[in-house]
mmCIF file of C-alpha atoms in Angstrom:
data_model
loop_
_atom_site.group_PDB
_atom_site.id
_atom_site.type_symbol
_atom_site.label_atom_id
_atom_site.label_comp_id
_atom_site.label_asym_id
_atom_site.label_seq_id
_atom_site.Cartn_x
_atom_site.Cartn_y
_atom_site.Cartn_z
ATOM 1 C CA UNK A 167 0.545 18.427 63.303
ATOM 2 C CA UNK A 168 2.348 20.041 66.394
ATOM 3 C CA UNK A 169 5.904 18.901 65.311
ATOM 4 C CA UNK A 170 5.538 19.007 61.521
ATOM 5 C CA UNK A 171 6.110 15.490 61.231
ATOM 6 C CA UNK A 172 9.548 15.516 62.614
ATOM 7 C CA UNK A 173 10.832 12.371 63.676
ATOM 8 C CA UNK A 174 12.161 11.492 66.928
ATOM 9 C CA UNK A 175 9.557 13.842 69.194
ATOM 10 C CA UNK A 176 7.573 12.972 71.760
ATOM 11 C CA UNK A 177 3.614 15.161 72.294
ATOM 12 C CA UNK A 178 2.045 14.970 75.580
ATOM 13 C CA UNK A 179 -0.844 17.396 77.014
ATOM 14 C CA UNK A 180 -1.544 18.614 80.266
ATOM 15 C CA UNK A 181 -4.192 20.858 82.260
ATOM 16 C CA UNK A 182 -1.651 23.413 83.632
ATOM 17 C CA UNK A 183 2.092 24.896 82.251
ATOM 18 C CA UNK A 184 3.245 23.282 85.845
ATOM 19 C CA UNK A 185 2.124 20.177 84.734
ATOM 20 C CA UNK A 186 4.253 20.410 81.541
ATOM 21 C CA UNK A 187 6.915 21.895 82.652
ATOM 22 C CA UNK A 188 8.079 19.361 85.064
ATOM 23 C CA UNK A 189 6.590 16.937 83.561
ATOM 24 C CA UNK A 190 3.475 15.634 85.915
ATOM 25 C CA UNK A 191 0.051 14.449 85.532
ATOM 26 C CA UNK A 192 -0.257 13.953 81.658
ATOM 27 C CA UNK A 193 -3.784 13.911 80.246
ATOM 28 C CA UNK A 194 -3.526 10.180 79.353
ATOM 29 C CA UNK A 195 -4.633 8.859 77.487
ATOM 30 C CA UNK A 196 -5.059 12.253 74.742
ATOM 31 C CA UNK A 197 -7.184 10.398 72.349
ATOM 32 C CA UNK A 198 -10.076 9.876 74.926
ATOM 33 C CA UNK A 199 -9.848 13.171 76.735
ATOM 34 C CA UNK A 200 -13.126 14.999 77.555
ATOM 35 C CA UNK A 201 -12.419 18.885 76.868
ATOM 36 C CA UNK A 202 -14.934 21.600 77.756
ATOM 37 C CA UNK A 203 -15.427 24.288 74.812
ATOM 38 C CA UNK A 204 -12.708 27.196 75.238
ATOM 39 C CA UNK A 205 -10.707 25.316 77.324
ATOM 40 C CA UNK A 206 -6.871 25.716 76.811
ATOM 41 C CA UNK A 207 -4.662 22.809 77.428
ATOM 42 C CA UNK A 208 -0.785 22.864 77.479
ATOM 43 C CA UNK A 209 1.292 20.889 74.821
ATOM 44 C CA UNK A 210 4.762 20.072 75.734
ATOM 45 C CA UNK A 211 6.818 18.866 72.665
ATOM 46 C CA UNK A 212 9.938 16.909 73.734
ATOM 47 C CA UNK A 213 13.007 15.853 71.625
ATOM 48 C CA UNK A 214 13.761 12.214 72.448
ATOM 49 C CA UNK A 215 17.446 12.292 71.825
ATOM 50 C CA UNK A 216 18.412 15.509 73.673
ATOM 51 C CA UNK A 217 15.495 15.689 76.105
ATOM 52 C CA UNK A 218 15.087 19.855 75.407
ATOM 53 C CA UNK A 219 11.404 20.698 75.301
ATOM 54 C CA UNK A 220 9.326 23.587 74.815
ATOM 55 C CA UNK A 221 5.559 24.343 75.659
ATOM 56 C CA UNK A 222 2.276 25.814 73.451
ATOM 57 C CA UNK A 223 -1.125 26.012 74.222
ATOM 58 C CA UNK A 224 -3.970 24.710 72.146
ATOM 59 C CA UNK A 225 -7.886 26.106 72.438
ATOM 60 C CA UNK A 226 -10.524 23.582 72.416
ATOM 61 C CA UNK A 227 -13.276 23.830 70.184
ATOM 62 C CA UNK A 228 -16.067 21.358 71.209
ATOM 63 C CA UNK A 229 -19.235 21.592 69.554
ATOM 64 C CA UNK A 230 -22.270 19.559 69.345
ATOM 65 C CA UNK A 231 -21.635 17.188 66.541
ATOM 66 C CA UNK A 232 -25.125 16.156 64.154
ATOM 67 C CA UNK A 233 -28.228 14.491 65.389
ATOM 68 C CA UNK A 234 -28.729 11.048 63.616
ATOM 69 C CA UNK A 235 -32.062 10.353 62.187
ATOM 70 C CA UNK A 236 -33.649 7.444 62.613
ATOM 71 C CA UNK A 237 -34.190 6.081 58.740
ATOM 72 C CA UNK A 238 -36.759 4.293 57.398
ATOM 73 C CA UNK A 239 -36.588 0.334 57.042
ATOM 74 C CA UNK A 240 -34.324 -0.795 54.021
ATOM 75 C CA UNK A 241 -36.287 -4.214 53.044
ATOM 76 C CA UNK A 242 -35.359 -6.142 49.949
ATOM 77 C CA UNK A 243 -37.133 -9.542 48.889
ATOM 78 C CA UNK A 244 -35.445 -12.657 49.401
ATOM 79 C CA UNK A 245 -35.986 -14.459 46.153
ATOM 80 C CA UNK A 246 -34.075 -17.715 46.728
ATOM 81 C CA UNK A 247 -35.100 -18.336 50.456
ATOM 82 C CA UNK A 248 -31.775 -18.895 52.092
ATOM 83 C CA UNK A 249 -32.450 -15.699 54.302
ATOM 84 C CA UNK A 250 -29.874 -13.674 53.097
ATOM 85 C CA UNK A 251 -29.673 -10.696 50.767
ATOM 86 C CA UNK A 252 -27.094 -7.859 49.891
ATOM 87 C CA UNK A 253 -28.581 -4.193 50.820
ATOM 88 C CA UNK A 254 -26.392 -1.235 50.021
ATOM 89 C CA UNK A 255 -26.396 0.494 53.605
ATOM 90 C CA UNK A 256 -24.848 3.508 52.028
ATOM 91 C CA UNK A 257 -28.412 4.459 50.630
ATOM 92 C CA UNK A 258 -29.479 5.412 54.247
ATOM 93 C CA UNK A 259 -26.608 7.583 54.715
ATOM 94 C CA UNK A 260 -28.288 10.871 53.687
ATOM 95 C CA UNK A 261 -31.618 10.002 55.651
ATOM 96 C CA UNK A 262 -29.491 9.196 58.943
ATOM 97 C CA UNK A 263 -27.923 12.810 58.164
ATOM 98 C CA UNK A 264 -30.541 14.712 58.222
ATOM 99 C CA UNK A 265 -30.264 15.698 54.431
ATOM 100 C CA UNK A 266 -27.156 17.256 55.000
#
């Protein structure tokens, strides 16, 4: 989303401008990062071919996601006796939800 989908750039994040400025101490890796609500972390947006760069911020939003719900049992009758049957796990979906 950052570059627009143009090719040939590299996107790393950091905890200070410092940080991505020179470059040091990238948030690595970005997929599994921990971020505190409200916190702002600096994107720095490099083209591969030239090496120019330039720097953003982005604002974390973290909020609590939904509680899952225990649902009730799904049972279906084996009526062959080889101990296996098909259930349809999507029919717990809006139990495990909450309704929502």
């Amino acid at each position: 989303v950052i570059t627009g989908g143009v090719p040939g750039m590299i996107v790393t994040y950091y905890n200070s401008l410092i940080d991505a400025q020179t470059p040091q101490n990238p948030i690595t890796p970005a997929t599994a990062y921990l971020g505190n609500d409200n916190e702002i972390i600096h994107v720095r947006v490099q083209n591969i071919a030239t090496g120019c760069y330039s720097t953003t911020t982005q604002l974390l939003r973290v909020t609590q996601g939904p509680t899952a719900v225990t649902p009730t049992p799904l049972e279906r009758c084996d009526p062959n006796n080889d101990g296996f049957e098909v259930f349809d796990l999507t029919l717990a979906t809006n139990q495990i939800a909450g309704g929502t």
